[in-house]
PDB file of C-alpha atoms in Angstrom:
ATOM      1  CA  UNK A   1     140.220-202.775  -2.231  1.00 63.00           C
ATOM      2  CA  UNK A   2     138.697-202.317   1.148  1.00 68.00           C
ATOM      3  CA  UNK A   3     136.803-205.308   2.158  1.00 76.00           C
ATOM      4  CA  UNK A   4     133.825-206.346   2.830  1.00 83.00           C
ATOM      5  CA  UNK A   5     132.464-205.774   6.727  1.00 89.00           C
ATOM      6  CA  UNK A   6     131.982-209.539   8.527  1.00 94.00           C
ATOM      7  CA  UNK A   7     130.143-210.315  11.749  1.00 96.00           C
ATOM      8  CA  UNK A   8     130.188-212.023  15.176  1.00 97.00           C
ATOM      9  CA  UNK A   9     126.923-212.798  16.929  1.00 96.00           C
ATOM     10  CA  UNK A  10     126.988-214.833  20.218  1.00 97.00           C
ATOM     11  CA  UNK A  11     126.075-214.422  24.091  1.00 97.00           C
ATOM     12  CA  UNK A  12     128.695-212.267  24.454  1.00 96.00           C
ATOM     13  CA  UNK A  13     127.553-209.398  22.716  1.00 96.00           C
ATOM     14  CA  UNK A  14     124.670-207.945  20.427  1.00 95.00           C
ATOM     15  CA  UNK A  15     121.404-209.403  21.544  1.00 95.00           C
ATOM     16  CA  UNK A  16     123.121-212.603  23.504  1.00 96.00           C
ATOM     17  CA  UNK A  17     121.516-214.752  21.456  1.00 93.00           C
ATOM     18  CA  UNK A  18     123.962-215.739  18.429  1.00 91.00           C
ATOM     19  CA  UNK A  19     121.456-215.304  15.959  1.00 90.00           C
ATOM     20  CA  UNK A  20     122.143-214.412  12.179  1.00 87.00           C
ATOM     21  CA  UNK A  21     119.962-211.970  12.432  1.00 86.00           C
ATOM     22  CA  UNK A  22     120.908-208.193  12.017  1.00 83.00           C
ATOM     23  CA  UNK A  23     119.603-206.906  15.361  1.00 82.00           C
ATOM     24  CA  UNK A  24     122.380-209.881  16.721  1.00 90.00           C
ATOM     25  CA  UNK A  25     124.930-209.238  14.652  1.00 93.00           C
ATOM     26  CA  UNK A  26     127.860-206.653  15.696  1.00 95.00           C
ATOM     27  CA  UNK A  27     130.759-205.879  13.136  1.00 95.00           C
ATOM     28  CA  UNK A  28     134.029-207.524  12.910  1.00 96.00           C
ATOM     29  CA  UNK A  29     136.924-204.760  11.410  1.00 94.00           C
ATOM     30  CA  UNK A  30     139.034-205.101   8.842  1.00 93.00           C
ATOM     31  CA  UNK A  31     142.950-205.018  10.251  1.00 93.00           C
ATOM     32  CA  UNK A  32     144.438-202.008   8.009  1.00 88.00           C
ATOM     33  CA  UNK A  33     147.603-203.483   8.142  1.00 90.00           C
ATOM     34  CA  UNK A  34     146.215-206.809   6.764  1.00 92.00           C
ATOM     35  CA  UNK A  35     142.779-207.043   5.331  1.00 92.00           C
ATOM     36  CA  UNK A  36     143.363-210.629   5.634  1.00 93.00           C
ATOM     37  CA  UNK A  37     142.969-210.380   9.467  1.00 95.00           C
ATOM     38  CA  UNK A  38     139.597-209.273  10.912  1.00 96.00           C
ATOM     39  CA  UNK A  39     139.256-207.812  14.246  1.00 97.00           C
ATOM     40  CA  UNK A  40     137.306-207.741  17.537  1.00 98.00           C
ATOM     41  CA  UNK A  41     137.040-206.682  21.151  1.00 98.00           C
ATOM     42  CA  UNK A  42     134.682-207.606  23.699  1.00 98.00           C
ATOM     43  CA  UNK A  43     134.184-209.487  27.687  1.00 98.00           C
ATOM     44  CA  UNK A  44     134.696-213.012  27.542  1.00 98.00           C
ATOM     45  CA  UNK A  45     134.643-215.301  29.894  1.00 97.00           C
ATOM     46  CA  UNK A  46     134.847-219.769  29.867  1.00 98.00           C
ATOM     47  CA  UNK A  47     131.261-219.530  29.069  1.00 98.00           C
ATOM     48  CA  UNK A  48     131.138-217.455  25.849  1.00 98.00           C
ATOM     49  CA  UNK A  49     130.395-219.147  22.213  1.00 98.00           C
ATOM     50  CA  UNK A  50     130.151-216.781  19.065  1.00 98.00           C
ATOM     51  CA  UNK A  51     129.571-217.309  15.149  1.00 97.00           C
ATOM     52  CA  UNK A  52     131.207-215.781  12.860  1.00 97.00           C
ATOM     53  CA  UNK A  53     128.662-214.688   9.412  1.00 96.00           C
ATOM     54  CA  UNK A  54     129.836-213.255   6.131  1.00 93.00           C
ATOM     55  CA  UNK A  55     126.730-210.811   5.651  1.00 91.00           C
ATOM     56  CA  UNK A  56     124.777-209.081   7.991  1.00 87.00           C
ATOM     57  CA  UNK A  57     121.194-210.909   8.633  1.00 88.00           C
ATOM     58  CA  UNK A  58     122.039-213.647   6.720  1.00 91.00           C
ATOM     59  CA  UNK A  59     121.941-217.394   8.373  1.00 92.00           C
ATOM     60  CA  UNK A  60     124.644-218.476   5.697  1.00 95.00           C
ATOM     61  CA  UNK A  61     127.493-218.725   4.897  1.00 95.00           C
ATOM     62  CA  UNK A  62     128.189-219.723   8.786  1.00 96.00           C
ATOM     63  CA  UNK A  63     131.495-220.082  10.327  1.00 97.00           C
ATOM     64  CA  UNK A  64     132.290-222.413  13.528  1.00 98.00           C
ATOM     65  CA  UNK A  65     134.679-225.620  14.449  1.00 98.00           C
ATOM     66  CA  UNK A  66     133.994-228.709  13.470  1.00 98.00           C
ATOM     67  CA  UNK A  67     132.229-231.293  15.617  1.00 97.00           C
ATOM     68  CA  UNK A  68     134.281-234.044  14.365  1.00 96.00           C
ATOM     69  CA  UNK A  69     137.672-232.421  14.923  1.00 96.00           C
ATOM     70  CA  UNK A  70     137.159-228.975  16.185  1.00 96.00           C
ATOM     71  CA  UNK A  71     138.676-227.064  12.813  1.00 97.00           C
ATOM     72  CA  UNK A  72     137.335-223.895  11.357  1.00 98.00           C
ATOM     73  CA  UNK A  73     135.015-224.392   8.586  1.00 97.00           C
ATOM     74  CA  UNK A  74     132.449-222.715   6.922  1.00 96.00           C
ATOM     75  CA  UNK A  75     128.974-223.976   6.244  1.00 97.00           C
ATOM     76  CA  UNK A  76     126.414-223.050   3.281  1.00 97.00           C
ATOM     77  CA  UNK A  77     123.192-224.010   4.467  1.00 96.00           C
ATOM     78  CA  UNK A  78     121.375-225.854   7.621  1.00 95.00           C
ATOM     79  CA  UNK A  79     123.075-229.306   7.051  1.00 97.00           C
ATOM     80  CA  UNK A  80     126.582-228.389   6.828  1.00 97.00           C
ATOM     81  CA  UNK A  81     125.647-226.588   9.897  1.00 96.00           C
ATOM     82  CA  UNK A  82     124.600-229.343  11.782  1.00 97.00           C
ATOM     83  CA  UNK A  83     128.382-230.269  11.549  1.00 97.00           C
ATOM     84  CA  UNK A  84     129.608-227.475  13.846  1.00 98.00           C
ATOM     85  CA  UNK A  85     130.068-225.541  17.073  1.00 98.00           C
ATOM     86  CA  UNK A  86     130.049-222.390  17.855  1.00 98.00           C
ATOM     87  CA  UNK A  87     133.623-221.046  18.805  1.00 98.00           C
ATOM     88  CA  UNK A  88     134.011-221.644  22.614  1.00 98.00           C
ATOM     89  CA  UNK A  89     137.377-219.758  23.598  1.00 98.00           C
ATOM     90  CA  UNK A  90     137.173-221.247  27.161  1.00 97.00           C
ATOM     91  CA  UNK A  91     139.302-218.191  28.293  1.00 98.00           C
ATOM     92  CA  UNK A  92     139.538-216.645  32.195  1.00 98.00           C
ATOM     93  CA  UNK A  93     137.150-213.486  32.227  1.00 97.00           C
ATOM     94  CA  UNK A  94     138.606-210.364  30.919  1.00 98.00           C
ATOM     95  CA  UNK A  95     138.745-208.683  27.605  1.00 98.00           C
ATOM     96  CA  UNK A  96     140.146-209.541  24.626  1.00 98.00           C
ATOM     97  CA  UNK A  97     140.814-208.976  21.143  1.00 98.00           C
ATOM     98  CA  UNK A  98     139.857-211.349  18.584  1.00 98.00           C
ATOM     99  CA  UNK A  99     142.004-211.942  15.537  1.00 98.00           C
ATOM    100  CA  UNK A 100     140.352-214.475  12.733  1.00 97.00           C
ATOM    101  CA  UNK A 101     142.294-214.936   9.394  1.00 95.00           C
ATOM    102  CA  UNK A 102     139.915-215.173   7.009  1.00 93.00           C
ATOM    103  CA  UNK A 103     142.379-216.466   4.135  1.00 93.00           C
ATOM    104  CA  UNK A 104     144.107-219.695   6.540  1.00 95.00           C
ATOM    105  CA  UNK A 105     140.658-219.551   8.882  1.00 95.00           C
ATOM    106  CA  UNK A 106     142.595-219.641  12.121  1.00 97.00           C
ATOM    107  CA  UNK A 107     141.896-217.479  14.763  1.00 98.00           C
ATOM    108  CA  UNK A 108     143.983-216.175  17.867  1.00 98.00           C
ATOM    109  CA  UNK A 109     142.760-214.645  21.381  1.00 98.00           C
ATOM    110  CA  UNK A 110     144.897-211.946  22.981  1.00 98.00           C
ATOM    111  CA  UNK A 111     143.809-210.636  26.622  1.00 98.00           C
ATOM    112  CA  UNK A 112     143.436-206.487  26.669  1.00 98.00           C
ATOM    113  CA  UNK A 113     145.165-204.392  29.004  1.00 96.00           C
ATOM    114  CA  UNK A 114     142.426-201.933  28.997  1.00 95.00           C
ATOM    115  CA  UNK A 115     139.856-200.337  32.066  1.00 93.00           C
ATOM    116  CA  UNK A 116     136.792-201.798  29.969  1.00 94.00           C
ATOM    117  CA  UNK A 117     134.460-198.598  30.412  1.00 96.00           C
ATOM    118  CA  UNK A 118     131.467-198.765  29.954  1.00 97.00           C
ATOM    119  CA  UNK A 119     130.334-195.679  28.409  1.00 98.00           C
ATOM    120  CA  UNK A 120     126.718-194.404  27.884  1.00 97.00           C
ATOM    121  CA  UNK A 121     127.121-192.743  24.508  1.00 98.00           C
ATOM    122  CA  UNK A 122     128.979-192.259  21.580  1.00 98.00           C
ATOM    123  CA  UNK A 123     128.901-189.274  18.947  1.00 98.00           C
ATOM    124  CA  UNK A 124     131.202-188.298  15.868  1.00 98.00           C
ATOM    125  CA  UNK A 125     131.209-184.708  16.812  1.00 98.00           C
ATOM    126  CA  UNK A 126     133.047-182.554  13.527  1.00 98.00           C
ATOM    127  CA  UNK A 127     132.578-180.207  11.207  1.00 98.00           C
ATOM    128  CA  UNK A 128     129.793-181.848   9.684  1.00 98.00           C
ATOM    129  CA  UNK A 129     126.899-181.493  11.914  1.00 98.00           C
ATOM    130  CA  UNK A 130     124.338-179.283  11.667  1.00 97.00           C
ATOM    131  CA  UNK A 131     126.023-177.553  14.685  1.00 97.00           C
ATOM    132  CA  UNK A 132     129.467-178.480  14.310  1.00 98.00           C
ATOM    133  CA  UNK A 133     131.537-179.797  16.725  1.00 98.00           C
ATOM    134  CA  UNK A 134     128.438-181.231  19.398  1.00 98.00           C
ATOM    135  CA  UNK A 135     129.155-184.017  21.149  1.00 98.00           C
ATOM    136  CA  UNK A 136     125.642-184.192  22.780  1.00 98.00           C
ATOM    137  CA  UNK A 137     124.147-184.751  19.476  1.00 98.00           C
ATOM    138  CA  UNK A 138     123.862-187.106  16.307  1.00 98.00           C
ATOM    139  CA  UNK A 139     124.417-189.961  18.721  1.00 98.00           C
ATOM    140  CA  UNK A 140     125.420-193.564  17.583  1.00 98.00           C
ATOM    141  CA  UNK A 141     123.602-196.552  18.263  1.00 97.00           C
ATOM    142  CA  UNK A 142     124.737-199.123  20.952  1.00 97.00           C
ATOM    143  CA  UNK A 143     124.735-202.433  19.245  1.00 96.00           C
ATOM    144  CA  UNK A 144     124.915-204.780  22.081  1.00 95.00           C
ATOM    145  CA  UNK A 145     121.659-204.694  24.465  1.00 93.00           C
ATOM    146  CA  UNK A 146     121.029-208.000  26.242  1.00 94.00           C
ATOM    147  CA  UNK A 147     120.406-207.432  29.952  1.00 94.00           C
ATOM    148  CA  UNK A 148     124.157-208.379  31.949  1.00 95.00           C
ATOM    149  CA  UNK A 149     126.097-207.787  28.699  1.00 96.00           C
ATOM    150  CA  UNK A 150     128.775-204.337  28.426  1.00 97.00           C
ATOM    151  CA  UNK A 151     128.163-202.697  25.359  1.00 97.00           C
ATOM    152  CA  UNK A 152     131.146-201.681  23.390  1.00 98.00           C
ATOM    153  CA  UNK A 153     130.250-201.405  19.757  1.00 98.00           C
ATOM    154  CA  UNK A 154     128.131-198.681  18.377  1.00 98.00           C
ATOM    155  CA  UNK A 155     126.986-197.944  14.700  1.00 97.00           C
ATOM    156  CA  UNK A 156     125.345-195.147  13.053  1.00 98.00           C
ATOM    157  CA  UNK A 157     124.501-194.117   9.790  1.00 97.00           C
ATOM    158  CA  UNK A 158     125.732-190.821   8.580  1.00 97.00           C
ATOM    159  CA  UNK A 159     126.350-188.207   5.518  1.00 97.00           C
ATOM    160  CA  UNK A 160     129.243-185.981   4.589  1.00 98.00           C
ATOM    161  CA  UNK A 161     128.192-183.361   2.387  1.00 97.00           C
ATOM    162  CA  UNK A 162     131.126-182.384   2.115  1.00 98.00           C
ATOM    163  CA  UNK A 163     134.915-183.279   2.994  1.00 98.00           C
ATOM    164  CA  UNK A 164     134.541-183.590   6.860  1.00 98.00           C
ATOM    165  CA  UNK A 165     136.687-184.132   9.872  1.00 98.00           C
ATOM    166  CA  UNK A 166     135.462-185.704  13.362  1.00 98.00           C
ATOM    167  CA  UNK A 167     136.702-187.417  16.191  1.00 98.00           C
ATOM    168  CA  UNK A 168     134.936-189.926  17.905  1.00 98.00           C
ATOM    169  CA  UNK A 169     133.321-188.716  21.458  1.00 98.00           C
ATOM    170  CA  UNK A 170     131.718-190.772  24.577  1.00 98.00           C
ATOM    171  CA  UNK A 171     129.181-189.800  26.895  1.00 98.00           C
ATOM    172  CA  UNK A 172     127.765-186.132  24.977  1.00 97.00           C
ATOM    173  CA  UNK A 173     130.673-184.852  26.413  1.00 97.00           C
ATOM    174  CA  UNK A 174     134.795-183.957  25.458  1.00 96.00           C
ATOM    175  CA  UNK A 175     137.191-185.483  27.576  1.00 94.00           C
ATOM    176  CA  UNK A 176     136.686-189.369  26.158  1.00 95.00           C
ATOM    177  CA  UNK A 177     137.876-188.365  22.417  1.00 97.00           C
ATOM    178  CA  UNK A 178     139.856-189.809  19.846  1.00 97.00           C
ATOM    179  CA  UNK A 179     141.268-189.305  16.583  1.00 97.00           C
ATOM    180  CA  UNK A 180     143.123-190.856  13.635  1.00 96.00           C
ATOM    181  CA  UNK A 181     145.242-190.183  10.585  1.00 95.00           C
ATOM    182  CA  UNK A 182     143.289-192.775   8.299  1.00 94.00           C
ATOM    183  CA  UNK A 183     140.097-193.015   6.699  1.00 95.00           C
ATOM    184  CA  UNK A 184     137.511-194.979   5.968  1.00 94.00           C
ATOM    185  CA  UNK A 185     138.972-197.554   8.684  1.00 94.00           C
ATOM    186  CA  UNK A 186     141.779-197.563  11.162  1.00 94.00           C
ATOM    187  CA  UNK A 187     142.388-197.242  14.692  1.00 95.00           C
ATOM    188  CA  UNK A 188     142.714-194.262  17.321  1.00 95.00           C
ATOM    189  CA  UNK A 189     145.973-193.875  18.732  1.00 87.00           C
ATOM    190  CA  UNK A 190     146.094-189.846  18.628  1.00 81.00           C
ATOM    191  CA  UNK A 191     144.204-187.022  18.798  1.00 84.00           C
ATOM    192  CA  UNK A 192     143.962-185.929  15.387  1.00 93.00           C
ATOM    193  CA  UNK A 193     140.887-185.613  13.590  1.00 97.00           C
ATOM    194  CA  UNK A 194     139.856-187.826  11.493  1.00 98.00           C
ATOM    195  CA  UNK A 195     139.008-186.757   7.590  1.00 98.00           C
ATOM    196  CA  UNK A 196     136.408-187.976   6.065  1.00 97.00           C
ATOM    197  CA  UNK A 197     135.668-188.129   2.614  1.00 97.00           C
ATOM    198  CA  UNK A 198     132.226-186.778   1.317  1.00 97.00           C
ATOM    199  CA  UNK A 199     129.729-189.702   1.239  1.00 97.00           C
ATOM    200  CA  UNK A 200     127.301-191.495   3.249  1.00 97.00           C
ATOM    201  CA  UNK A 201     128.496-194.349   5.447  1.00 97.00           C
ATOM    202  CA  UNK A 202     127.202-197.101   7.564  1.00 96.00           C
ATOM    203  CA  UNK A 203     129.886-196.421  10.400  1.00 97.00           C
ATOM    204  CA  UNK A 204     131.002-198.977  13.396  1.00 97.00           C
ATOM    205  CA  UNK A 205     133.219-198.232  16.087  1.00 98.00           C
ATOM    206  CA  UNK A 206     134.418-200.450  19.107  1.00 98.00           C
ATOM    207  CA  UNK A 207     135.556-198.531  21.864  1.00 98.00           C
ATOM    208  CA  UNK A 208     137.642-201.225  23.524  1.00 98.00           C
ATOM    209  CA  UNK A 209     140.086-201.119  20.289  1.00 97.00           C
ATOM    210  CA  UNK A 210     138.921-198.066  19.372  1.00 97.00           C
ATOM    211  CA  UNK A 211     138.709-199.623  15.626  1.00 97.00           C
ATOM    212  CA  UNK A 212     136.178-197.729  13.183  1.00 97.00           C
ATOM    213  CA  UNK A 213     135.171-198.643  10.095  1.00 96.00           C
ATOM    214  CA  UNK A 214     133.275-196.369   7.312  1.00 96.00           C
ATOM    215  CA  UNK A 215     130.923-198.263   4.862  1.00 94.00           C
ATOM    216  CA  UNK A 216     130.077-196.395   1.868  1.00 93.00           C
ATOM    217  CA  UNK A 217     126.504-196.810   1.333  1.00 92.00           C
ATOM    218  CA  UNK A 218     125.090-196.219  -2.207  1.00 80.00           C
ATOM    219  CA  UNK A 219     122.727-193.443  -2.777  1.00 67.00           C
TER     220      UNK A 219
END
């Protein structure tokens, strides 16, 4: 089954203030080669710290290193807490992707060989819009707003009401556009359009990996 969306909260992205709650809170994606593996992309730097939380808005369950001997563990409630750090990467600035196994609870850094633009906005323009195929309109939220941060992860909520296909589309305009084979999550690496299944979704996209990931939402 696909699982459950996880997510990473710290003063590198969202509100910069690695709170559990929602407005803090960016998505982590599901690796669709191994849901065991979730993934991430954002600017870090030596002075970044994130959590990682199981459900949106939710202060528990937690997960950090241990203060005693810097594992990963996972804490329940305020005093297990108390027993851990945020994850502190120490890494040179740059951009990276994030790789945390959920099943072993290890996680890996790996440094991006990507411009890091900065775009202004993102759309899902396709055949189900009210005027189809507008990349000016229906525009997805930017999820990371804290003044000196880049934002690169953008959610929306949307319906198909019927069997659609999209692409993803920055800045209200075509020329930044990308497409995929797979659906409900993936990555872009072509310029296909994406089909999507007719439903409503909760939908997150990072634009540095270019990950997506459609939550079906129950009516």
């Amino acid at each position: 089954p696909v699982p459950e969306v996880w997510y990473i909260s710290g003063n590198c992205m969202g509100n910069g203030t690695g709170s559990h709650l929602a407005a803090s809170c960016v998505a982590m994606f599901p690796n669709s080669e191994n849901y065991e593996e979730l993934i991430y992309a954002c600017k870090l730097d030596k002075a970044s710290t994130f959590w990682i939380y199981k459900k949106e808005g939710s202060r528990y369950p937690v997960i950090g290193t241990s203060k005693d001997d810097g594992t990963i563990t996972s804490a329940d409630d305020a005093a297990a807490k108390g027993n851990l750090n945020p994850f502190k990467p120490e890494l040179d600035e740059g951009y990276y992707k994030i790789v945390f196994n959920v099943k072993t609870l290890t996680i890996s850094y790996e440094k991006l060989d990507v411009a890091g633009d900065v775009y202004t906005a993102m759309s899902m323009p396709g055949s189900w819009q009210t005027t189809a195929w507008t990349p000016s309109e229906d525009l997805m939220t930017a999820e990371t707003t804290a003044t000196g941060l880049e934002n690169h992860d953008w959610s929306a909520t949307v319906t198909f009401a019927t069997d659609s296909e999209f692409k993803f589309c920055a800045n209200g305009a075509w020329g930044n556009d990308w497409g995929s084979a797979s659906f409900p999550l993936g990555t872009c690496v072509g310029g296909d359009n994406i089909k999507g299944t007719a439903g409503t979704y909760k939908v997150y996209f990072n634009d540095l990996l270019k990950s997506f990931y459609f939550e079906a939402v129950e009516e």
